[in-house]
């Protein structure tokens, strides 16, 4: 009987062990590759859902406005919550929504889709931007489960040549026009979902032919142009002023990407009015305050920022207090033109139950 030398048995055992280890490694690599492929397909599904549900394809013209939109996701493994929307209203005006919900992935997508369609329904029901955010803060805010949402709601009126907008946790739009627009952000509403009132401020600015309005999310102005320095609003204004017409949102983002580092999702909506109207040179600033808020300094600071004198501002505050005692809150309106005029009127807060049943259907 032939005896296998111990050295050969050891060599065979080592070879078999090595083969088994290699097979196990190959199986592990195969399973890992399949898992990565599934994750990739899941990511593609999320991005597809984002594109179809949150970033609609818009026509080049809505009403009497030329519209250009673009979205650029930041590098990362999941879809974010930036969104935009635009719809022509029955009376010929055009409504715009642009915002961002905190968080990423499927939950952020679901919340963002809910928010986009709810805001659209309120706008189609005829609500003004400030009223839309007021209702959204009370209805949508409860569904965010600890997250928050920033949004800007705007309505372009081609017959009047104006852009009427309200913000919740977002900066006002950049407007490039013959007459500079210096936004008054005092008293601006916080994001939806933080437990504070959102339908507080509303602004109306002229938007004549030849002007350009830019609605954007934070990823645009927070792009890093150099270490420790972001693009900012002033640089964005200069970029928009140099942008060839008709303005392209995609071109704007491409220009930025060539010279800056983009760390967050970017959504941009550009509005170019084409209605041949002679828009006025005035703008309207509004703020709604409750009885308790009228006892604080905000109303006087707001009126001072609008150019109202101290004595007139105190008289308007007293009038607003009287109105608020009966109506619960009052709207202080300042018209800024050659001279500033201000007035007070009762607020018209919309019943919450009525708001969630627009056109006979529950939407929230």
Steps between C-alpha positions, in 0.01 A plus 500: 500500500642832388526759772438865406782708634397745775635790297270413209196460728573843647535651153169346386324618815638851455392507135146385584477754782622778271247396234218507755608841625515634145154359427364661817659833406359476148152425637526791743611733220213381281245559776651841575481595133136394486425704812668805346300447181176486699597820682580664167163399357330628814683831459392520137142433607523783754647739245232400250231564758659835578507601135141400428328602823696801623673651198240525225586583142364850439419669171722790394207736546232511765245774456689812398831390656799312364604238757826307537562245775794276590601260774846374589541241778801515727736204500356246740332161536138612525254741348429819688194713562539795261194558286330750273165537330318746275143514379292742296196607702151533349521881493823499298738561788786254555579345838847379600619288791861422590631345819704247690408241763769386743618143477580263213374174358152359459347672803615841377359421156161401641476814714614719213243354261225554758609859551528583131152374411341656808647843428388473138144421611489807726626721216250357254227573756586869469689562825762776517862398576483610865177306553653193334791502746266568792299187423811298413654580836193373682431195282824379344713586803328230704597230248874566487583288808773725635636607162447848357436656161596831346295631211426800283158551342460762225235614254585691182219724373568590138214749481632700795869433430565387858648209695328429831688266734529367855786306658532251785863457598618605154658818366289710262554457126772695323343750260711654222325811369562862406408603854693305767302289746636518855305234693364566848536172688402629845227280645550225242332172589699201631503159328191282504511240775682694774178581687476870410261696277600504134240719324647826630658701216409568139667722241390628159765636263478631142615253234487683167612362162878472485536413867596162646399328824701212647357257755766270645588260780794546737734276304542779244614784725687264735724359225868547595671745264822479704602353838280650772298714257162429342337646189252714695211711375706793365710275272185321388347834398806577288487156336133545416557848358763355260297192408409500127129532419282308480637394837575132558500353851712209377760739361507690829578183695759389243680834527507467877622139490802599290637732768343391830462190712136394537433320829119495505210440264406798283159586357457817293200659332543804273203717402513745209180705449389557144168679548515850341389687812638812663556374854498755779811598692352428842513189714279378784622354829253328734528347844231326704534524878294362787388701802793369700752577225369855468608560859861437395741712295467313169228717345694822566821350362315376191346840431835673555663263248227600253578870551205593723571773755499421871189702587294353216628152585378529860157616378482203262598263781219636718253455214626146439450416868137610479445291188672197652284515812199434280647280225775320693773641277559793266679552169729803477562599138763744371506621138852612408520738205585866454372528855407227745141460612382250760166361613345238727227248426355192672662170420301240315628176648352204319318234695723194527230244423388699197860522380548124490183458296564704188277431201310237692793268568720453800865571415675482837 
